[in-house]
Amino acid sequence: MADWIYAVILGLVEGLTEFIPVSSTGHLLLTKSLLGLPDGFWDTFSVMIQLGAILAVVVLYFQRLWSVFLRLPSDPQARWFAASVVIAVIPSAIVGFALHDLIKNVLFESAPLICVSLILGGVVLIVVDRWSPRPRENDAMALSFWRTVGIGLFQCLSIVPGVSRSGATIVGGALIGIDRRAATEFSFFMAIPTMVGAFALDFWENRDVLTADNLGVIAVGFVVSFVAAVLVVKTMLGFIARFGLTPYGWWRIAVGLIGLGVLQFAGS
């Protein structure tokens, strides 16, 4: 199969799963394993195309983000929103940088761990969807300091592949009294510096792997990821408001169980 077809498949997986609480990293790693793609370039490819999904948030929220930027010198609320995003990403940035080699070379190589994380995370989503504290804050651009810190700490759980960055932040936000819609929206904003940082680090460490021959493949995955992510971001807030987190929980459980079954079959 041509590399560009693999790029389209992985781009779709990334774009469709980056912002929903099902773990885009877990789905990408399982898909890569299912397709029999080797490590090295395809691992770097999976990180590179995440920037396409992040660009979808920038495009769809451009007016609000640009308005905040223009009001930074004069508006305390705009300055606090910008500061809250920075505060929220600091814990995961520290953990991710400190444990980068462990995460990429050990955790990302464990397909059973990914499947188990998907299943356990699915159970958590279903439980939290039914029993969570009454929300006390519902504005993603005006969260209190301690809830900002709390949602940032929850994002650290996503260093384990299969946990889901968006899942950790949405569930964490719900548990500490943030409305699910607001927590989801804030996770979009947190994704921008988080994933740009991960992209920059991986790009620098793997710059020798990137050549003129494979830049076209990355471009295909980038564009597909962007288009798919636009569709997801435009519909996700309404979907969660209507159906909650439970459908995502059952999806995670199903994918995790299927993954474990495939691994058992392949190993027997």
mmCIF file of C-alpha atoms in Angstrom:
data_model
loop_
_atom_site.group_PDB
_atom_site.id
_atom_site.type_symbol
_atom_site.label_atom_id
_atom_site.label_comp_id
_atom_site.label_asym_id
_atom_site.label_seq_id
_atom_site.Cartn_x
_atom_site.Cartn_y
_atom_site.Cartn_z
ATOM 1 C CA MET A 1 0.000 0.000 0.000
ATOM 2 C CA ALA A 2 1.334 3.440 -0.921
ATOM 3 C CA ASP A 3 2.588 5.654 1.888
ATOM 4 C CA TRP A 4 0.103 8.390 1.010
ATOM 5 C CA ILE A 5 -2.778 5.998 1.723
ATOM 6 C CA TYR A 6 -1.304 5.286 5.153
ATOM 7 C CA ALA A 7 -1.018 9.054 5.599
ATOM 8 C CA VAL A 8 -4.720 9.539 4.802
ATOM 9 C CA ILE A 9 -5.762 6.776 7.210
ATOM 10 C CA LEU A 10 -3.630 8.082 10.079
ATOM 11 C CA GLY A 11 -4.659 11.674 9.310
ATOM 12 C CA LEU A 12 -8.325 10.711 9.603
ATOM 13 C CA VAL A 13 -7.710 8.863 12.873
ATOM 14 C CA GLU A 14 -5.847 11.855 14.318
ATOM 15 C CA GLY A 15 -8.322 14.497 13.206
ATOM 16 C CA LEU A 16 -11.388 12.542 14.309
ATOM 17 C CA THR A 17 -10.020 11.597 17.741
ATOM 18 C CA GLU A 18 -7.758 14.468 18.893
ATOM 19 C CA PHE A 19 -10.501 16.490 20.568
ATOM 20 C CA ILE A 20 -12.866 13.771 21.737
ATOM 21 C CA PRO A 21 -12.118 11.875 24.968
ATOM 22 C CA VAL A 22 -11.063 8.598 23.352
ATOM 23 C CA SER A 23 -7.258 9.096 23.109
ATOM 24 C CA SER A 24 -5.979 10.072 19.686
ATOM 25 C CA THR A 25 -2.520 8.789 20.619
ATOM 26 C CA GLY A 26 -3.898 5.394 21.600
ATOM 27 C CA HIS A 27 -5.920 5.135 18.386
ATOM 28 C CA LEU A 28 -2.936 6.227 16.281
ATOM 29 C CA LEU A 29 -0.579 3.708 17.886
ATOM 30 C CA LEU A 30 -3.082 0.871 17.547
ATOM 31 C CA THR A 31 -3.812 1.820 13.932
ATOM 32 C CA LYS A 32 -0.095 2.007 13.138
ATOM 33 C CA SER A 33 0.386 -1.424 14.684
ATOM 34 C CA LEU A 34 -2.606 -2.843 12.796
ATOM 35 C CA LEU A 35 -1.252 -1.514 9.497
ATOM 36 C CA GLY A 36 2.158 -3.014 10.273
ATOM 37 C CA LEU A 37 3.955 0.317 9.965
ATOM 38 C CA PRO A 38 7.518 0.411 11.338
ATOM 39 C CA ASP A 39 8.693 2.687 14.121
ATOM 40 C CA GLY A 40 10.863 5.695 13.362
ATOM 41 C CA PHE A 41 9.355 7.850 10.654
ATOM 42 C CA TRP A 42 5.744 6.838 11.328
ATOM 43 C CA ASP A 43 6.085 7.688 15.018
ATOM 44 C CA THR A 44 7.359 11.130 14.060
ATOM 45 C CA PHE A 45 4.622 11.398 11.421
ATOM 46 C CA SER A 46 1.961 10.772 14.087
ATOM 47 C CA VAL A 47 3.249 13.725 16.113
ATOM 48 C CA MET A 48 3.686 16.004 13.104
ATOM 49 C CA ILE A 49 0.089 15.666 11.909
ATOM 50 C CA GLN A 50 -1.253 16.614 15.341
ATOM 51 C CA LEU A 51 -0.381 20.181 14.413
ATOM 52 C CA GLY A 52 -2.982 19.962 11.655
ATOM 53 C CA ALA A 53 -5.661 19.164 14.225
ATOM 54 C CA ILE A 54 -4.491 22.012 16.456
ATOM 55 C CA LEU A 55 -4.694 24.409 13.508
ATOM 56 C CA ALA A 56 -8.399 23.560 13.303
ATOM 57 C CA VAL A 57 -8.940 25.069 16.770
ATOM 58 C CA VAL A 58 -6.961 28.180 15.847
ATOM 59 C CA VAL A 59 -9.034 28.671 12.693
ATOM 60 C CA LEU A 60 -12.431 28.042 14.300
ATOM 61 C CA TYR A 61 -11.674 30.159 17.389
ATOM 62 C CA PHE A 62 -9.615 32.754 15.577
ATOM 63 C CA GLN A 63 -11.959 35.688 16.206
ATOM 64 C CA ARG A 64 -12.170 35.021 19.952
ATOM 65 C CA LEU A 65 -8.443 34.388 20.275
ATOM 66 C CA TRP A 66 -7.574 37.455 18.213
ATOM 67 C CA SER A 67 -9.945 39.550 20.320
ATOM 68 C CA VAL A 68 -8.185 38.364 23.475
ATOM 69 C CA PHE A 69 -4.805 39.211 21.954
ATOM 70 C CA LEU A 70 -5.903 42.742 21.057
ATOM 71 C CA ARG A 71 -7.336 43.323 24.539
ATOM 72 C CA LEU A 72 -4.316 42.042 26.470
ATOM 73 C CA PRO A 73 -2.844 45.505 27.202
ATOM 74 C CA SER A 74 -6.089 46.953 28.553
ATOM 75 C CA ASP A 75 -8.425 44.173 29.687
ATOM 76 C CA PRO A 76 -7.685 42.244 32.926
ATOM 77 C CA GLN A 77 -10.111 39.482 31.896
ATOM 78 C CA ALA A 78 -8.219 38.916 28.637
ATOM 79 C CA ARG A 79 -4.912 38.826 30.506
ATOM 80 C CA TRP A 80 -6.293 36.317 33.003
ATOM 81 C CA PHE A 81 -7.575 34.027 30.258
ATOM 82 C CA ALA A 82 -4.161 34.015 28.584
ATOM 83 C CA ALA A 83 -2.492 33.413 31.958
ATOM 84 C CA SER A 84 -4.928 30.616 32.836
ATOM 85 C CA VAL A 85 -4.044 28.695 29.680
ATOM 86 C CA VAL A 86 -0.330 29.044 30.452
ATOM 87 C CA ILE A 87 -0.854 27.979 34.082
ATOM 88 C CA ALA A 88 -2.904 24.962 33.016
ATOM 89 C CA VAL A 89 -0.278 23.619 30.609
ATOM 90 C CA ILE A 90 2.745 24.072 32.904
ATOM 91 C CA PRO A 91 2.287 20.807 34.903
ATOM 92 C CA SER A 92 2.009 18.588 31.824
ATOM 93 C CA ALA A 93 4.854 20.455 30.123
ATOM 94 C CA ILE A 94 7.148 19.733 33.067
ATOM 95 C CA VAL A 95 6.093 16.081 33.336
ATOM 96 C CA GLY A 96 6.197 15.545 29.578
ATOM 97 C CA PHE A 97 9.669 17.043 29.221
ATOM 98 C CA ALA A 98 11.076 15.193 32.239
ATOM 99 C CA LEU A 99 9.642 11.813 31.212
ATOM 100 C CA HIS A 100 9.831 12.214 27.431
ATOM 101 C CA ASP A 101 12.101 9.221 26.832
ATOM 102 C CA LEU A 102 10.047 6.965 29.121
ATOM 103 C CA ILE A 103 6.811 8.041 27.469
ATOM 104 C CA LYS A 104 8.009 7.585 23.890
ATOM 105 C CA ASN A 105 10.289 4.562 24.239
ATOM 106 C CA VAL A 106 8.426 2.538 26.883
ATOM 107 C CA LEU A 107 4.803 3.593 27.364
ATOM 108 C CA PHE A 108 4.116 4.199 23.662
ATOM 109 C CA GLU A 109 5.487 0.754 22.836
ATOM 110 C CA SER A 110 3.021 -1.108 25.061
ATOM 111 C CA ALA A 111 -0.121 -1.985 23.096
ATOM 112 C CA PRO A 112 -1.668 -3.882 26.061
ATOM 113 C CA LEU A 113 -1.218 -0.779 28.249
ATOM 114 C CA ILE A 114 -2.990 1.333 25.641
ATOM 115 C CA CYS A 115 -5.926 -1.089 25.466
ATOM 116 C CA VAL A 116 -6.272 -1.309 29.249
ATOM 117 C CA SER A 117 -6.086 2.500 29.526
ATOM 118 C CA LEU A 118 -8.837 2.812 26.929
ATOM 119 C CA ILE A 119 -11.082 0.425 28.851
ATOM 120 C CA LEU A 120 -10.472 1.978 32.279
ATOM 121 C CA GLY A 121 -10.885 5.466 30.846
ATOM 122 C CA GLY A 122 -14.165 4.413 29.275
ATOM 123 C CA VAL A 123 -15.472 3.212 32.626
ATOM 124 C CA VAL A 124 -14.423 6.527 34.204
ATOM 125 C CA LEU A 125 -16.243 8.531 31.520
ATOM 126 C CA ILE A 126 -19.475 6.591 32.087
ATOM 127 C CA VAL A 127 -19.263 6.927 35.871
ATOM 128 C CA VAL A 128 -18.427 10.638 35.792
ATOM 129 C CA ASP A 129 -21.204 11.271 33.291
ATOM 130 C CA ARG A 130 -23.713 9.869 35.781
ATOM 131 C CA TRP A 131 -22.214 11.014 39.074
ATOM 132 C CA SER A 132 -20.270 14.250 39.112
ATOM 133 C CA PRO A 133 -20.517 17.387 41.268
ATOM 134 C CA ARG A 134 -22.858 20.144 40.284
ATOM 135 C CA PRO A 135 -20.909 22.600 38.087
ATOM 136 C CA ARG A 136 -20.015 25.927 39.656
ATOM 137 C CA GLU A 137 -18.209 27.519 36.715
ATOM 138 C CA ASN A 138 -19.412 27.591 33.111
ATOM 139 C CA ASP A 139 -17.171 30.098 31.334
ATOM 140 C CA ALA A 140 -14.071 28.568 29.731
ATOM 141 C CA MET A 141 -12.476 31.994 29.440
ATOM 142 C CA ALA A 142 -12.916 32.968 33.110
ATOM 143 C CA LEU A 143 -12.016 29.954 35.263
ATOM 144 C CA SER A 144 -10.818 30.515 38.817
ATOM 145 C CA PHE A 145 -7.148 30.031 39.698
ATOM 146 C CA TRP A 146 -7.486 26.772 41.614
ATOM 147 C CA ARG A 147 -9.740 25.162 39.016
ATOM 148 C CA THR A 148 -7.253 26.207 36.373
ATOM 149 C CA VAL A 149 -4.465 24.508 38.339
ATOM 150 C CA GLY A 150 -6.666 21.468 38.907
ATOM 151 C CA ILE A 151 -7.507 20.929 35.254
ATOM 152 C CA GLY A 152 -3.820 21.336 34.435
ATOM 153 C CA LEU A 153 -2.867 18.627 36.919
ATOM 154 C CA PHE A 154 -5.477 16.278 35.464
ATOM 155 C CA GLN A 155 -3.943 16.768 32.023
ATOM 156 C CA CYS A 156 -0.726 15.182 33.363
ATOM 157 C CA LEU A 157 -2.549 11.835 33.389
ATOM 158 C CA SER A 158 -2.551 11.914 29.601
ATOM 159 C CA ILE A 159 1.172 11.091 29.475
ATOM 160 C CA VAL A 160 -0.061 7.473 29.605
ATOM 161 C CA PRO A 161 -1.136 6.546 26.060
ATOM 162 C CA GLY A 162 -4.774 5.584 25.982
ATOM 163 C CA VAL A 163 -5.807 7.967 28.770
ATOM 164 C CA SER A 164 -6.621 10.871 26.396
ATOM 165 C CA ARG A 165 -5.572 14.482 26.907
ATOM 166 C CA SER A 166 -9.060 15.816 26.232
ATOM 167 C CA GLY A 167 -10.605 13.040 28.318
ATOM 168 C CA ALA A 168 -8.384 13.816 31.303
ATOM 169 C CA THR A 169 -9.151 17.535 31.149
ATOM 170 C CA ILE A 170 -12.899 17.153 30.568
ATOM 171 C CA VAL A 171 -13.312 14.551 33.324
ATOM 172 C CA GLY A 172 -11.016 16.478 35.650
ATOM 173 C CA GLY A 173 -12.944 19.654 34.992
ATOM 174 C CA ALA A 174 -16.272 17.948 35.703
ATOM 175 C CA LEU A 175 -14.932 16.527 38.983
ATOM 176 C CA ILE A 176 -13.763 19.922 40.245
ATOM 177 C CA GLY A 177 -16.990 21.730 39.362
ATOM 178 C CA ILE A 178 -16.512 22.988 35.803
ATOM 179 C CA ASP A 179 -19.401 22.653 33.370
ATOM 180 C CA ARG A 180 -18.628 19.935 30.787
ATOM 181 C CA ARG A 181 -19.073 22.272 27.853
ATOM 182 C CA ALA A 182 -16.727 24.818 29.428
ATOM 183 C CA ALA A 183 -14.208 22.099 30.325
ATOM 184 C CA THR A 184 -14.338 20.813 26.750
ATOM 185 C CA GLU A 185 -13.814 24.276 25.331
ATOM 186 C CA PHE A 186 -10.950 24.977 27.724
ATOM 187 C CA SER A 187 -9.341 21.688 26.654
ATOM 188 C CA PHE A 188 -9.394 23.042 23.082
ATOM 189 C CA PHE A 189 -7.468 26.124 24.193
ATOM 190 C CA MET A 190 -5.027 24.068 26.283
ATOM 191 C CA ALA A 191 -4.341 21.864 23.286
ATOM 192 C CA ILE A 192 -2.767 24.712 21.322
ATOM 193 C CA PRO A 193 0.368 25.318 23.458
ATOM 194 C CA THR A 194 0.496 21.692 24.630
ATOM 195 C CA MET A 195 0.592 20.149 21.174
ATOM 196 C CA VAL A 196 2.719 22.901 19.630
ATOM 197 C CA GLY A 197 5.298 22.209 22.353
ATOM 198 C CA ALA A 198 5.161 18.444 21.733
ATOM 199 C CA PHE A 199 5.474 19.065 17.997
ATOM 200 C CA ALA A 200 8.515 21.334 18.417
ATOM 201 C CA LEU A 201 10.284 18.875 20.744
ATOM 202 C CA ASP A 202 9.657 15.881 18.507
ATOM 203 C CA PHE A 203 10.566 17.825 15.376
ATOM 204 C CA TRP A 204 13.905 18.851 16.855
ATOM 205 C CA GLU A 205 14.762 15.378 18.118
ATOM 206 C CA ASN A 206 13.828 13.721 14.816
ATOM 207 C CA ARG A 207 14.951 16.376 12.343
ATOM 208 C CA ASP A 208 17.343 13.882 10.743
ATOM 209 C CA VAL A 209 14.444 11.533 9.919
ATOM 210 C CA LEU A 210 12.616 14.222 7.930
ATOM 211 C CA THR A 211 13.680 14.426 4.314
ATOM 212 C CA ALA A 212 12.337 15.986 1.142
ATOM 213 C CA ASP A 213 11.064 12.542 0.131
ATOM 214 C CA ASN A 214 8.693 12.177 3.099
ATOM 215 C CA LEU A 215 7.578 15.794 3.537
ATOM 216 C CA GLY A 216 4.832 15.209 0.974
ATOM 217 C CA VAL A 217 3.487 12.268 2.994
ATOM 218 C CA ILE A 218 3.449 14.435 6.132
ATOM 219 C CA ALA A 219 1.650 17.196 4.214
ATOM 220 C CA VAL A 220 -1.097 14.765 3.180
ATOM 221 C CA GLY A 221 -1.607 13.608 6.779
ATOM 222 C CA PHE A 222 -1.529 17.227 8.000
ATOM 223 C CA VAL A 223 -4.280 18.379 5.621
ATOM 224 C CA VAL A 224 -6.501 15.340 6.270
ATOM 225 C CA SER A 225 -6.054 15.765 10.026
ATOM 226 C CA PHE A 226 -6.984 19.467 9.788
ATOM 227 C CA VAL A 227 -10.173 18.875 7.776
ATOM 228 C CA ALA A 228 -11.349 16.029 10.012
ATOM 229 C CA ALA A 229 -10.612 18.030 13.174
ATOM 230 C CA VAL A 230 -12.606 21.020 11.877
ATOM 231 C CA LEU A 231 -15.671 18.786 11.517
ATOM 232 C CA VAL A 232 -15.202 17.351 15.017
ATOM 233 C CA VAL A 233 -14.622 20.667 16.798
ATOM 234 C CA LYS A 234 -17.650 22.243 15.091
ATOM 235 C CA THR A 235 -19.950 19.463 16.311
ATOM 236 C CA MET A 236 -18.429 18.216 19.560
ATOM 237 C CA LEU A 237 -19.762 20.854 21.989
ATOM 238 C CA GLY A 238 -23.316 20.272 20.814
ATOM 239 C CA PHE A 239 -22.876 16.501 20.941
ATOM 240 C CA ILE A 240 -21.602 16.517 24.536
ATOM 241 C CA ALA A 241 -24.360 18.901 25.600
ATOM 242 C CA ARG A 242 -26.961 16.533 24.144
ATOM 243 C CA PHE A 243 -25.547 13.065 24.796
ATOM 244 C CA GLY A 244 -22.897 13.545 27.480
ATOM 245 C CA LEU A 245 -19.692 11.518 27.791
ATOM 246 C CA THR A 246 -21.208 8.033 27.937
ATOM 247 C CA PRO A 247 -21.087 7.274 24.169
ATOM 248 C CA TYR A 248 -17.373 8.007 24.209
ATOM 249 C CA GLY A 249 -16.980 5.732 27.224
ATOM 250 C CA TRP A 250 -18.570 2.775 25.464
ATOM 251 C CA TRP A 251 -16.494 3.463 22.357
ATOM 252 C CA ARG A 252 -13.295 3.350 24.393
ATOM 253 C CA ILE A 253 -14.317 0.093 26.061
ATOM 254 C CA ALA A 254 -15.171 -1.501 22.711
ATOM 255 C CA VAL A 255 -11.889 -0.432 21.069
ATOM 256 C CA GLY A 256 -9.880 -1.556 24.101
ATOM 257 C CA LEU A 257 -11.524 -4.978 24.205
ATOM 258 C CA ILE A 258 -11.136 -5.467 20.458
ATOM 259 C CA GLY A 259 -7.497 -4.437 20.740
ATOM 260 C CA LEU A 260 -6.838 -6.933 23.523
ATOM 261 C CA GLY A 261 -8.579 -9.621 21.492
ATOM 262 C CA VAL A 262 -6.449 -8.898 18.429
ATOM 263 C CA LEU A 263 -3.273 -8.933 20.536
ATOM 264 C CA GLN A 264 -4.273 -12.258 22.104
ATOM 265 C CA PHE A 265 -5.081 -13.751 18.709
ATOM 266 C CA ALA A 266 -1.830 -12.492 17.175
ATOM 267 C CA GLY A 267 0.196 -13.856 20.079
ATOM 268 C CA SER A 268 -1.405 -17.296 20.063
#
